[in-house]
XYZ file of C-alpha atoms in Angstrom:
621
model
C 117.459 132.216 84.843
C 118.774 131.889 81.279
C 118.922 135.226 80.159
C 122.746 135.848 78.397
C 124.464 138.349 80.695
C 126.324 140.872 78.403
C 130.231 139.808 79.647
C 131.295 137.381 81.998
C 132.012 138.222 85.592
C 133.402 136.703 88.474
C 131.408 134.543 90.784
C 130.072 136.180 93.394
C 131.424 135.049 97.108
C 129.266 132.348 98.622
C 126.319 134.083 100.688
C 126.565 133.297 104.280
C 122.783 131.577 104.868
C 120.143 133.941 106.570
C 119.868 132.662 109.875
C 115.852 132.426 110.040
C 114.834 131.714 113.690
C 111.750 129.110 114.144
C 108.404 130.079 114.850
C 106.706 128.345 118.185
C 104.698 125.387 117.570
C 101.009 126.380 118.192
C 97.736 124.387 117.752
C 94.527 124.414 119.431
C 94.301 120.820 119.352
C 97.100 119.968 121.698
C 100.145 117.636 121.801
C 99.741 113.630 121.269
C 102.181 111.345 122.306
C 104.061 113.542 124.887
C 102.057 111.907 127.914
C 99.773 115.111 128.230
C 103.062 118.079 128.150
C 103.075 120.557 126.429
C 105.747 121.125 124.165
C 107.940 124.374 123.144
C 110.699 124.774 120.582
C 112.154 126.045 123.678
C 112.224 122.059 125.160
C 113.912 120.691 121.779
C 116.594 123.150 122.293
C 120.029 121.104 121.644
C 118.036 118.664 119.501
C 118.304 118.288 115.356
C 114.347 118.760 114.735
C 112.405 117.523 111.860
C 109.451 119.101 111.687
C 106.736 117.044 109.222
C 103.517 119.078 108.124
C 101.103 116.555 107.070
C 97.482 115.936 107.275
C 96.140 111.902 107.549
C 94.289 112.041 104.595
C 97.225 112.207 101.965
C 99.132 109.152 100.571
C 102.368 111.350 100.148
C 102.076 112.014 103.767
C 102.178 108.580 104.733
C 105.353 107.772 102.530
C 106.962 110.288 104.594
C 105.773 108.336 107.383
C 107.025 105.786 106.476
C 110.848 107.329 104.730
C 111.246 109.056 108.391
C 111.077 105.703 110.336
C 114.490 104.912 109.633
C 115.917 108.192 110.392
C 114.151 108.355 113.360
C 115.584 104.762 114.611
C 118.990 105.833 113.632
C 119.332 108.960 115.128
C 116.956 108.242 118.297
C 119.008 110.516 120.982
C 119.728 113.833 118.881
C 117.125 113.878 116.397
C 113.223 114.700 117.201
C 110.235 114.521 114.497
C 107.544 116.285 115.282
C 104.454 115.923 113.288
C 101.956 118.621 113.155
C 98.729 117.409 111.952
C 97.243 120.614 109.190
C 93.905 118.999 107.403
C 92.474 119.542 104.708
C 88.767 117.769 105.241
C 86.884 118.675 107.830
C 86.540 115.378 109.334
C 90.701 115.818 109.615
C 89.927 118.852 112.406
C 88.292 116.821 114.146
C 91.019 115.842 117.466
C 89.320 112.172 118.297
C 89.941 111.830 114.206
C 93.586 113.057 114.683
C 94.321 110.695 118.100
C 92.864 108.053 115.560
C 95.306 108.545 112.603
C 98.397 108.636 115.125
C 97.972 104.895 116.576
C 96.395 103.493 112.617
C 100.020 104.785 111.005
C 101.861 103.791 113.764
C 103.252 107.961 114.348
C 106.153 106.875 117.254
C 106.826 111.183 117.785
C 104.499 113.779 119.382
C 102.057 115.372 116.918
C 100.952 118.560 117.216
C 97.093 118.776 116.342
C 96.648 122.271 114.692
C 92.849 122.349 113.011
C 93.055 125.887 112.138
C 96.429 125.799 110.446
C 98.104 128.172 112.630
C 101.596 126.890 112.278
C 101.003 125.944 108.808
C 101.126 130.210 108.525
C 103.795 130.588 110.506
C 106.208 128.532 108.412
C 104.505 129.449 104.970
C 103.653 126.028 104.366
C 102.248 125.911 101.117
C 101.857 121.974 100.541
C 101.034 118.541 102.231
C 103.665 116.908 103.276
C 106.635 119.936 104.118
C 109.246 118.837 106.425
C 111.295 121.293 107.946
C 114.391 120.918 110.259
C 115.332 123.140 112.837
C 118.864 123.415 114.108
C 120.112 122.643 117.879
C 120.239 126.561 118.375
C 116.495 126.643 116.805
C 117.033 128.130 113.464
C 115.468 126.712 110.460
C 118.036 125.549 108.202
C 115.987 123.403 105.585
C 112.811 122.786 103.692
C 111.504 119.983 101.841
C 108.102 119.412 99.802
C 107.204 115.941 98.901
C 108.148 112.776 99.044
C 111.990 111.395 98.742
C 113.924 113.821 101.106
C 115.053 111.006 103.359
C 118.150 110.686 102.431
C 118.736 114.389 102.013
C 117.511 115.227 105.574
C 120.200 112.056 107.241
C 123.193 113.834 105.747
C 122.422 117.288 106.901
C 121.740 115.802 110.091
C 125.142 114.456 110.714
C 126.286 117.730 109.611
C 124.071 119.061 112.064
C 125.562 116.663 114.805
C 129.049 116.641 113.938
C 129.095 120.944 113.794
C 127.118 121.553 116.962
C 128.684 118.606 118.809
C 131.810 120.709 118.192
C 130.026 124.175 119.715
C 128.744 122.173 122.455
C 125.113 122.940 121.111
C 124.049 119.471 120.696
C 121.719 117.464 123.780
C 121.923 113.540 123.379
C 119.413 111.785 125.238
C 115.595 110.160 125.120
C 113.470 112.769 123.281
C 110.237 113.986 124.393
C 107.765 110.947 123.001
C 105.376 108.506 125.045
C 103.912 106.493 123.802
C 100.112 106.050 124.278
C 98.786 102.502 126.170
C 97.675 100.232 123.744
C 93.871 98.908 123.558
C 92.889 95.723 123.135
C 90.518 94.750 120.331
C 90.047 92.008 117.921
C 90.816 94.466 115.013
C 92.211 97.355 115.152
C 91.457 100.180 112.177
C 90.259 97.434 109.511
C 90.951 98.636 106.353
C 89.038 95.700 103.799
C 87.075 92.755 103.709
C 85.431 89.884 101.554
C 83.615 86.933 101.798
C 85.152 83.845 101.653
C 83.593 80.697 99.596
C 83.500 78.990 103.088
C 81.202 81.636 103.903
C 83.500 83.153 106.642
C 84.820 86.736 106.420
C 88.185 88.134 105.608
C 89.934 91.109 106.839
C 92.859 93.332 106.872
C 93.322 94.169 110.259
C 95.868 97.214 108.383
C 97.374 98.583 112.229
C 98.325 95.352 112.954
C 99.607 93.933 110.050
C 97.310 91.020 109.361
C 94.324 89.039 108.017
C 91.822 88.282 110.367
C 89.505 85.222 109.328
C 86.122 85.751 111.498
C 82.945 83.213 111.117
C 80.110 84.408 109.572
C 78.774 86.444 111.958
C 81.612 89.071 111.984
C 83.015 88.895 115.330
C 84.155 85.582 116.187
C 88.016 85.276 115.192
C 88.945 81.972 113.395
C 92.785 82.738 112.458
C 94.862 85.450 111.976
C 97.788 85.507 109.100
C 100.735 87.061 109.157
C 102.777 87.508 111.955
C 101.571 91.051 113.456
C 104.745 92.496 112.970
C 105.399 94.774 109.970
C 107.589 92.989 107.920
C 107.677 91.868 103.989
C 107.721 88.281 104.243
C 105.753 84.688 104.118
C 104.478 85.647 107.613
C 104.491 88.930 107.238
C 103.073 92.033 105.767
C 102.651 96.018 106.166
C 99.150 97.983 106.724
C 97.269 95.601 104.057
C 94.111 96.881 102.697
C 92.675 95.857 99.313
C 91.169 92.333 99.321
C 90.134 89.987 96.047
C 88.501 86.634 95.179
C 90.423 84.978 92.528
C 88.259 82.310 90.520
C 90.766 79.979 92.121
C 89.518 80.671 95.538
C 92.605 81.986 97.013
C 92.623 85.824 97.674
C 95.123 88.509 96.380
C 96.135 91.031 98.689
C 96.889 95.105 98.692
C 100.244 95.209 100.728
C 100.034 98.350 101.031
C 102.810 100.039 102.869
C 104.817 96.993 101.071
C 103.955 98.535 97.428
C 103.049 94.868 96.336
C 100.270 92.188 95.621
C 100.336 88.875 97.624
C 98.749 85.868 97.031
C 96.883 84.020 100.668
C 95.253 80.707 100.276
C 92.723 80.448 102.541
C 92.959 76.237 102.280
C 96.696 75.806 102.840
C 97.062 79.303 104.607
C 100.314 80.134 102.178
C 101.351 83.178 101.268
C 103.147 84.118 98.565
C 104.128 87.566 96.438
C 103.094 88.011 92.774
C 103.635 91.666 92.187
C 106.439 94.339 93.153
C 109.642 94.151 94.507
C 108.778 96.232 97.786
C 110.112 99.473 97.027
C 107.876 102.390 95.750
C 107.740 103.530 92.601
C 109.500 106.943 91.172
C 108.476 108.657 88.128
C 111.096 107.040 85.306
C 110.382 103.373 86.268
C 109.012 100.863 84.360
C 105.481 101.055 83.886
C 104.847 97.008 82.582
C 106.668 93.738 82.719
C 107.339 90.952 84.936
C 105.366 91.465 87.800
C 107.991 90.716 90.562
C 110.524 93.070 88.957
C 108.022 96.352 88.256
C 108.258 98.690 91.333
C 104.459 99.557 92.842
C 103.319 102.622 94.775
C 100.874 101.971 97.646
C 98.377 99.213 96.249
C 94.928 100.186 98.488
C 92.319 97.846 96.448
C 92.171 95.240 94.602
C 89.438 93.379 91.952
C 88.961 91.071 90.098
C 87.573 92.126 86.361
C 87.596 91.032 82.597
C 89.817 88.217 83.499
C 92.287 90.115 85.267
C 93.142 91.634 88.854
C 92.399 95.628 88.899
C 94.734 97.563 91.065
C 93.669 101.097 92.653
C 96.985 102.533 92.927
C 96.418 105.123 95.227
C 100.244 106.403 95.510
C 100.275 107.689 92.144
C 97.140 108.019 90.829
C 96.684 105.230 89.154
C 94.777 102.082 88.294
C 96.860 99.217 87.191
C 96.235 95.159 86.426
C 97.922 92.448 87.308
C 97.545 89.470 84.741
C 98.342 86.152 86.780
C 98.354 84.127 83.436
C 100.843 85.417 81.961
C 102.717 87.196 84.738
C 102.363 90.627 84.178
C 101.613 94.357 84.929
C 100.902 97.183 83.829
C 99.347 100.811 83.912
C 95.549 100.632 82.851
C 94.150 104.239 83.624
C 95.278 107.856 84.638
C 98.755 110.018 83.707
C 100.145 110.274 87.764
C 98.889 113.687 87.320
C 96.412 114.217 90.747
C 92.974 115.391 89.921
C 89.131 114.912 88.341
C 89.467 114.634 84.758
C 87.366 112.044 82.465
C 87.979 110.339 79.125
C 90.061 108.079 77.583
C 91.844 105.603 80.279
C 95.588 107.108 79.158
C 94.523 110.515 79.617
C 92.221 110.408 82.554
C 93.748 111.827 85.974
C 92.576 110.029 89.374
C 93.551 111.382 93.168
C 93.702 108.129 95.244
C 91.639 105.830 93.825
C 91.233 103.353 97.015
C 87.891 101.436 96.460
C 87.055 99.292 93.503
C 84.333 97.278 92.933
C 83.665 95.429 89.577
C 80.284 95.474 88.589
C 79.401 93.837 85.040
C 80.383 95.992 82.041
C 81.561 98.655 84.985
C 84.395 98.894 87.452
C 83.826 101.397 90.222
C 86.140 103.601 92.410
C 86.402 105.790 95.444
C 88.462 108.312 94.215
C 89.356 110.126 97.407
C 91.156 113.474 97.383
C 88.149 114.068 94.748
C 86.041 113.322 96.989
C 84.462 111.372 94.151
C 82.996 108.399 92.844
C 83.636 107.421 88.937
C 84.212 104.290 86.842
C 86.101 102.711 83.907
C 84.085 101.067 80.998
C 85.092 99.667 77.675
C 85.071 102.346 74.797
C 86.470 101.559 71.383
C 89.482 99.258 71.209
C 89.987 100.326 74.879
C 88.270 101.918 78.554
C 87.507 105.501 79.560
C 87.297 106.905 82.658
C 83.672 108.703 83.565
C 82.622 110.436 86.803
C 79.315 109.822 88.525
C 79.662 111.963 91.382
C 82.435 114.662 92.203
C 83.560 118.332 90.669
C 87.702 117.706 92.053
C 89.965 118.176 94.698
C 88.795 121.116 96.836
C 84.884 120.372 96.886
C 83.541 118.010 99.621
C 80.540 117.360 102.183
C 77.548 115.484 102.331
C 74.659 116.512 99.944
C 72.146 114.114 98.279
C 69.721 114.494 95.352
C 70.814 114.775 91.808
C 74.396 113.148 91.105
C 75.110 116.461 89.222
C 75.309 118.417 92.917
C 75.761 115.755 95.473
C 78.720 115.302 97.878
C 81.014 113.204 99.171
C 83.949 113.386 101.433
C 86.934 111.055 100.853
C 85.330 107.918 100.161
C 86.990 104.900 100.773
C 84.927 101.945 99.579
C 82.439 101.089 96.917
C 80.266 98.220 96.782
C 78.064 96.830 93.856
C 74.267 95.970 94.722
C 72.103 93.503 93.395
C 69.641 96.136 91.480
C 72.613 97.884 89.317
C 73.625 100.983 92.055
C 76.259 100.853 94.034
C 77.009 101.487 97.857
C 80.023 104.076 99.293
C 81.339 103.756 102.191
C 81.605 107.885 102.284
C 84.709 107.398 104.791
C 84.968 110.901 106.308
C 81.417 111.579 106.447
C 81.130 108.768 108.628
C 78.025 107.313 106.004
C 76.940 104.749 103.597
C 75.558 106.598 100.333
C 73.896 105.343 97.578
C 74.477 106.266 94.078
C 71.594 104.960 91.569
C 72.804 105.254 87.670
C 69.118 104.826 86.732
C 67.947 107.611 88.130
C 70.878 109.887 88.769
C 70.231 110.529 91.756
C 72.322 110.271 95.379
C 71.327 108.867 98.931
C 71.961 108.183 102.120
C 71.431 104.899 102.953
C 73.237 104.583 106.677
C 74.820 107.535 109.255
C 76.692 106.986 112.501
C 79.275 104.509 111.087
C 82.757 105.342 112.023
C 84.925 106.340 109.298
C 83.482 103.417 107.323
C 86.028 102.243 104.620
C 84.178 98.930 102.807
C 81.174 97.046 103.023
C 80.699 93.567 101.521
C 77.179 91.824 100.481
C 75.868 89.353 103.099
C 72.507 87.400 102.119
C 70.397 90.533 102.255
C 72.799 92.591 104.634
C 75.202 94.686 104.037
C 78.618 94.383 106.522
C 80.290 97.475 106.595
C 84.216 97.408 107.741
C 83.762 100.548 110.504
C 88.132 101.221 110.337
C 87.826 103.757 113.535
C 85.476 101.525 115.803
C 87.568 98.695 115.010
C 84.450 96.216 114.086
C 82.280 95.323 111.445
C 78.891 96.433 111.531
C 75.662 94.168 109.915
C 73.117 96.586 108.705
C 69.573 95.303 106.649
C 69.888 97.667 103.367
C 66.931 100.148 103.794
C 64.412 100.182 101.478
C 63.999 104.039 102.166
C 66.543 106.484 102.769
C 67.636 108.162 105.003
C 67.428 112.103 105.463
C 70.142 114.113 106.109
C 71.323 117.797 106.441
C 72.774 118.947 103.330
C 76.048 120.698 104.115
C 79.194 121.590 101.416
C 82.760 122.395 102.110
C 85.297 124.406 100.456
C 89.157 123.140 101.364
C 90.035 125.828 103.723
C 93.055 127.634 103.193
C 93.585 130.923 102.591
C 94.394 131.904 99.121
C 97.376 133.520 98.174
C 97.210 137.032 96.693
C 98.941 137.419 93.507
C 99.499 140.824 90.959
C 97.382 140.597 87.754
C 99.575 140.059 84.617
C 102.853 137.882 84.685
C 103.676 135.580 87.779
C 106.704 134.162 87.694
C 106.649 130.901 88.918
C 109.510 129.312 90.812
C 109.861 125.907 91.750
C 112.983 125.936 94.348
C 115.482 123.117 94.157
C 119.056 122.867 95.452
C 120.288 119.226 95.570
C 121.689 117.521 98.638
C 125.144 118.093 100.154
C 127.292 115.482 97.958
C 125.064 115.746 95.009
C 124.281 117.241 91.869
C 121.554 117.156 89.390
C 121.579 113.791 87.314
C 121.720 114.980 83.717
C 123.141 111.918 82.642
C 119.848 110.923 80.577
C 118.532 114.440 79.690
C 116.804 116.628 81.598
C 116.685 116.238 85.309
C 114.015 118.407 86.216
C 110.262 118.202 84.912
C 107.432 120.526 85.948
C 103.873 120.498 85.163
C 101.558 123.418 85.451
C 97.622 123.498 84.833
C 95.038 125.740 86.464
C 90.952 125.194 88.126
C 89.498 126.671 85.891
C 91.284 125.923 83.138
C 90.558 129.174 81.805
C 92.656 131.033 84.943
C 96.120 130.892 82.540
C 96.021 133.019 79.573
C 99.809 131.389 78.948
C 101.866 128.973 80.983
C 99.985 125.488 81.504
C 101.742 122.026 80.541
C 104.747 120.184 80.608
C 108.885 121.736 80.363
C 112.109 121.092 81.895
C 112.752 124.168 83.773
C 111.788 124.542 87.665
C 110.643 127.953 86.376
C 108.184 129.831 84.565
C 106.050 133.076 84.045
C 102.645 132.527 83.988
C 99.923 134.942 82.190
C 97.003 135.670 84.532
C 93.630 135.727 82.475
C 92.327 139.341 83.386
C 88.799 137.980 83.581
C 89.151 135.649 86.096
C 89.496 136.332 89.796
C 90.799 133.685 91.026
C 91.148 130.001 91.243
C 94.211 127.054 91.461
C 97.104 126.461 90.365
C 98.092 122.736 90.115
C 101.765 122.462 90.003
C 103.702 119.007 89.743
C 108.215 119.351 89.835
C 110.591 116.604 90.163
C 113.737 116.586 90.301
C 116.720 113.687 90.095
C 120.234 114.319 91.968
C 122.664 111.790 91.900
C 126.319 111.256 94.434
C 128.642 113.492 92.826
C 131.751 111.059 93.028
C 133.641 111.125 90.007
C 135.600 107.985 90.758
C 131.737 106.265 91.454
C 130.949 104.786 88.062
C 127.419 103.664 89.509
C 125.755 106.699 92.203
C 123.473 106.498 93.996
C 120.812 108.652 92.296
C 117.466 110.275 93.965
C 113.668 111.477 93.137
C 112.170 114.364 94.798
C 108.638 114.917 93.767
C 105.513 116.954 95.190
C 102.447 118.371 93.936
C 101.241 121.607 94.993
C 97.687 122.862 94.588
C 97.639 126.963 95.342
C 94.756 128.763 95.522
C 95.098 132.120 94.446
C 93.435 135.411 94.304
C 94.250 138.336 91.978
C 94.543 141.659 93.783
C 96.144 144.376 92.773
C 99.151 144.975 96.128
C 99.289 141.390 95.628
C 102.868 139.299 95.120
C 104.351 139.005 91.109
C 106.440 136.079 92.406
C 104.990 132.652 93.289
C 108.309 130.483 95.339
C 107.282 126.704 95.903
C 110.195 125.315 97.871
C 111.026 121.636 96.507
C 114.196 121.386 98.341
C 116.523 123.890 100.200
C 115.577 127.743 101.329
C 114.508 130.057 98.777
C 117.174 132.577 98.539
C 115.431 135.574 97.077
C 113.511 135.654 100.647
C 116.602 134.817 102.449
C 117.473 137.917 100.819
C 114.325 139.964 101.246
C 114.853 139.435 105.221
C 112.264 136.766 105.006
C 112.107 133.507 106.450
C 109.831 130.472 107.068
């Protein structure tokens, strides 16, 4: 609030925190990686528990994955993560699709598979990922939305350890995960492949960590690369995807989880790194230059077009290039914003781009979370962005006929055929479509493929990479296609009700123990409001400072989204520190909402901390 207060008055006494007791952990899915128990909060009792909400589809989710390994190494006797899978598709309900996701991210904690979001209520959870942690004595003590609580989460769990090590509340020991007996394949959850000039085929074998040469007829394995291991190194790499034939014959590589390009020549069998330093990117760093000293954020595909290398960066919504000539990178397409919207390339908004395929005066791409597929083309002194198929980020399924109405859901892959359409591999509907610019018009060329996430050109075959069977599949490209079911989906979660007139919106933030907001530079805070439809806010929508806001509801509309974007930097607050360590916290919430009369004038969206007003309102998580 910055309302002037009429005279000053003392500070009030510091609030003793609520003590907000944890709801059970329910699911209808069941527990993974417990060896077949069932688990209770009742079990964890004594143990510091992290609990992440998170859904397999979301590239924030699998940062978290990936910020939480650490902390779960470190602390391995009093700390337990427990995932609990909440989707959003309807492919991500599905349990085999779940037990899938667990072993291709490498998840080393029991997961709790809950399809119909029932502990996603419980705790309020309002965005993908939330991690919450839960207190020895089973009280929930923190919340966190987004990505870059890491840090924040290790100190308050060696408060947690030190102050209930000192009651006598604390348990040390093995936690509660097994881990599941691994299966031998040749791959195992490809992500990408090409086709070599030797005619052999290459392949990111993501779970493991490597490229997988096979001969020409798919299966037989030639060499591997890399040493299997994840690791950011000559002979090593982490969940690669994106694959690309430079006109040198050697091959760029997505490193994914490594946020950087690498560089694999197939005749010497080197590998080398051309682009990002292997940490992710935050909002505020460089967005060109050298290409070994510009941060990346989750590189999932790669091409090569107009003379330089096209990068679908799926971690912030973004395409970038990568100029090997002179060295460079730098952002082509799309604000960081997440969503569907067309037109020039620095304006245009993406949501995962993770399939590109160039295609003469085109490049393609899977844009995911939109369940859509679009492309770049030159416009002017420069490239727009233009959508073929796809409305945004809550409409999915699988309908053909005119592009206009057709559906995907979370494609992965695109592929350019000879006669000018293109092939998606239409990941979660387990399909390859066809999209014809000619006439318009949408197919389905293939069904029965296995969350299918590329497909490469062979002669007159197309190879499709099938991630969740672990193989790639040779199918002739039908001349006819094939009939399908129409069916559409609607992201299902249940809209929150909301008072017509004013809602204040309020983004909550309280930094880290030993930190305060970095203000050194300006501003700390940013937050970023827009609605679906657009025509939902009377007042309110785009870009300020503060984590708060009142928002006027458009009386003639119902109900729709919000999109809301915050981020927030906190830096060590050591005065005699001349250079802290600083920190980003970032999510973006989308928030369905309904207007309704007995409904709430208040909209909380918990960043980082507890949100005091329902602390004080007797209401917890």
């Amino acid at each position: 609030m910055n309302d002037a207060a009429p005279a000053p008055t003392p500070a009030p006494a510091p609030r003793k925190r609520a003590r907000v007791r944890a709801p059970e952990l329910i699911g209808k899915g069941g527990w993974l990686n417990t060896g077949g128990k069932e688990l209770t909060l009742a079990d964890l009792r004594g143990k510091c528990v992290v609990v992440d909400f998170w859904t397999f589809c979301c590239i924030n989710c699998l940062h978290v994955l990936d910020e939480l390994r650490e902390l779960e190494e470190k602390h391995r006797d009093t700390v337990v993560i427990i995932g609990v899978h909440s989707p959003k598709f309807v492919h991500e309900a599905e349990h085999a699709a779940v037990v899938d996701a667990v072993e291709r991210y490498e998840v080393h904690h029991p997961v709790l598979d809950d399809p119909e979001l029932a502990t996603w209520k419980q705790y309020a959870v309002r965005a993908w990922p939330t991690l919450v942690v839960i207190d020895p004595e089973g009280y929930v003590v923190a919340q966190h939305a987004g990505e870059g609580h890491a840090h924040a989460i290790a100190r308050l769990v060696e408060e947690l350890e030190a102050e209930h090590a000192a009651k006598g509340t604390l348990r040390r020991g093995d936690g509660p995960y097994v881990a599941p007996e691994p299966v031998a394949t040749d791959l195992r959850f490809p992500g990408k492949a090409l086709v070599l000039p030797s005619g052999n085929l290459l392949v990111s074998d993501s779970t493991r960590h490597q490229l997988v040469e096979l001969a020409a007829d798919g299966e037989t394995v030639v060499r591997r690369v890399g040493s299997g291991e994840r690791g950011f190194g000559p002979e090593a790499f982490s969940e690669p995807q994106g694959l690309a034939l430079l006109p040198d014959g050697r091959v760029v590589v997505a490193d994914t989880v490594n946020h950087a390009l690498r560089v694999f020549d197939p005749e010497s069998g080197a590998v080398e790194t051309v682009a990002g330093t292997g940490r992710q990117w935050w909002q505020g760093s460089p967005t060109s230059g050298p290409a070994l000293e510009v941060d990346l954020s989750s590189p999932w595909d790669v091409a090569w077009w107009q003379g330089r290398v096209w990068i679908a960066m799926a971690g912030v919504h973004q395409l970038w290039t990568w100029d090997p000539e002179a060295g460079t990178v730098q952002v082509a397409a799309g604000t960081t914003n997440e969503g569907l919207v067309d037109g020039p390339a620095a304006e245009a908004w993406f949501a995962q781009p993770s399939g590109l395929a160039a295609a003469g005066d085109r490049l393609w791409i899977a844009d995911s979370e939109t369940s859509a597929l679009r492309y770049v083309e030159e416009e002017g002194d420069g490239y727009a962005v233009r959508s073929a198929v796809g409305t945004g980020l809550f409409d999915f399924g699988h309908r053909d006929g005119d592009a206009a109405q057709a559906l995907l859901q979370h494609p992965l892959g695109v592929t350019a055929l000879p006669d000018g359409s293109v092939a998606v591999c239409d990941t979660y509907n387990h399909a390859l479509r066809r999209y014809d610019p000619a006439t318009g018009r949408v197919t389905t060329l293939a069904t029965d493929l296995r969350e299918p996430s590329d497909a490469v050109l062979v002669g007159e075959d197309i190879v499709v990479v099938e991630s969740a069977r672990h193989r790639l599949t040779r199918l002739r490209l039908p001349e006819e296609a094939v009939r399908v079911d129409a069916v559409a989906h609607r992201t299902q979660r249940a809209a929150t009700e909301v008072a017509p007139g004013t809602l204040r919106l309020d983004v909550v933030f309280q930094a880290p123990a030993g930190q305060k907001l970095d203000t050194r530079y300006g501003p700390s805070t940013r937050l970023l409001v827009s609605s679906t439809p657009p025509e939902l806010l009377a007042e309110g929508e785009g870009a300020g400072t503060d984590l708060f806001r009142d928002l006027t509801l458009n009386p003639a509309v119902t109900e729709g989204v919000l999109h809301v974007s915050a981020m927030a930097a906190s830096c060590d607050d050591d005065p005699a520190n001349e250079y802290p360590a600083c920190h980003v916290h970032q999510q973006d919430w989308g928030v369905p909402i309904a207007v309704a009369e007995h409904g709430t004038a208040r909209l909380p969206l918990v960043l980082a901390g507890m949100d005091a007003v329902e602390e004080q309102d007797g209401h917890g998580a």
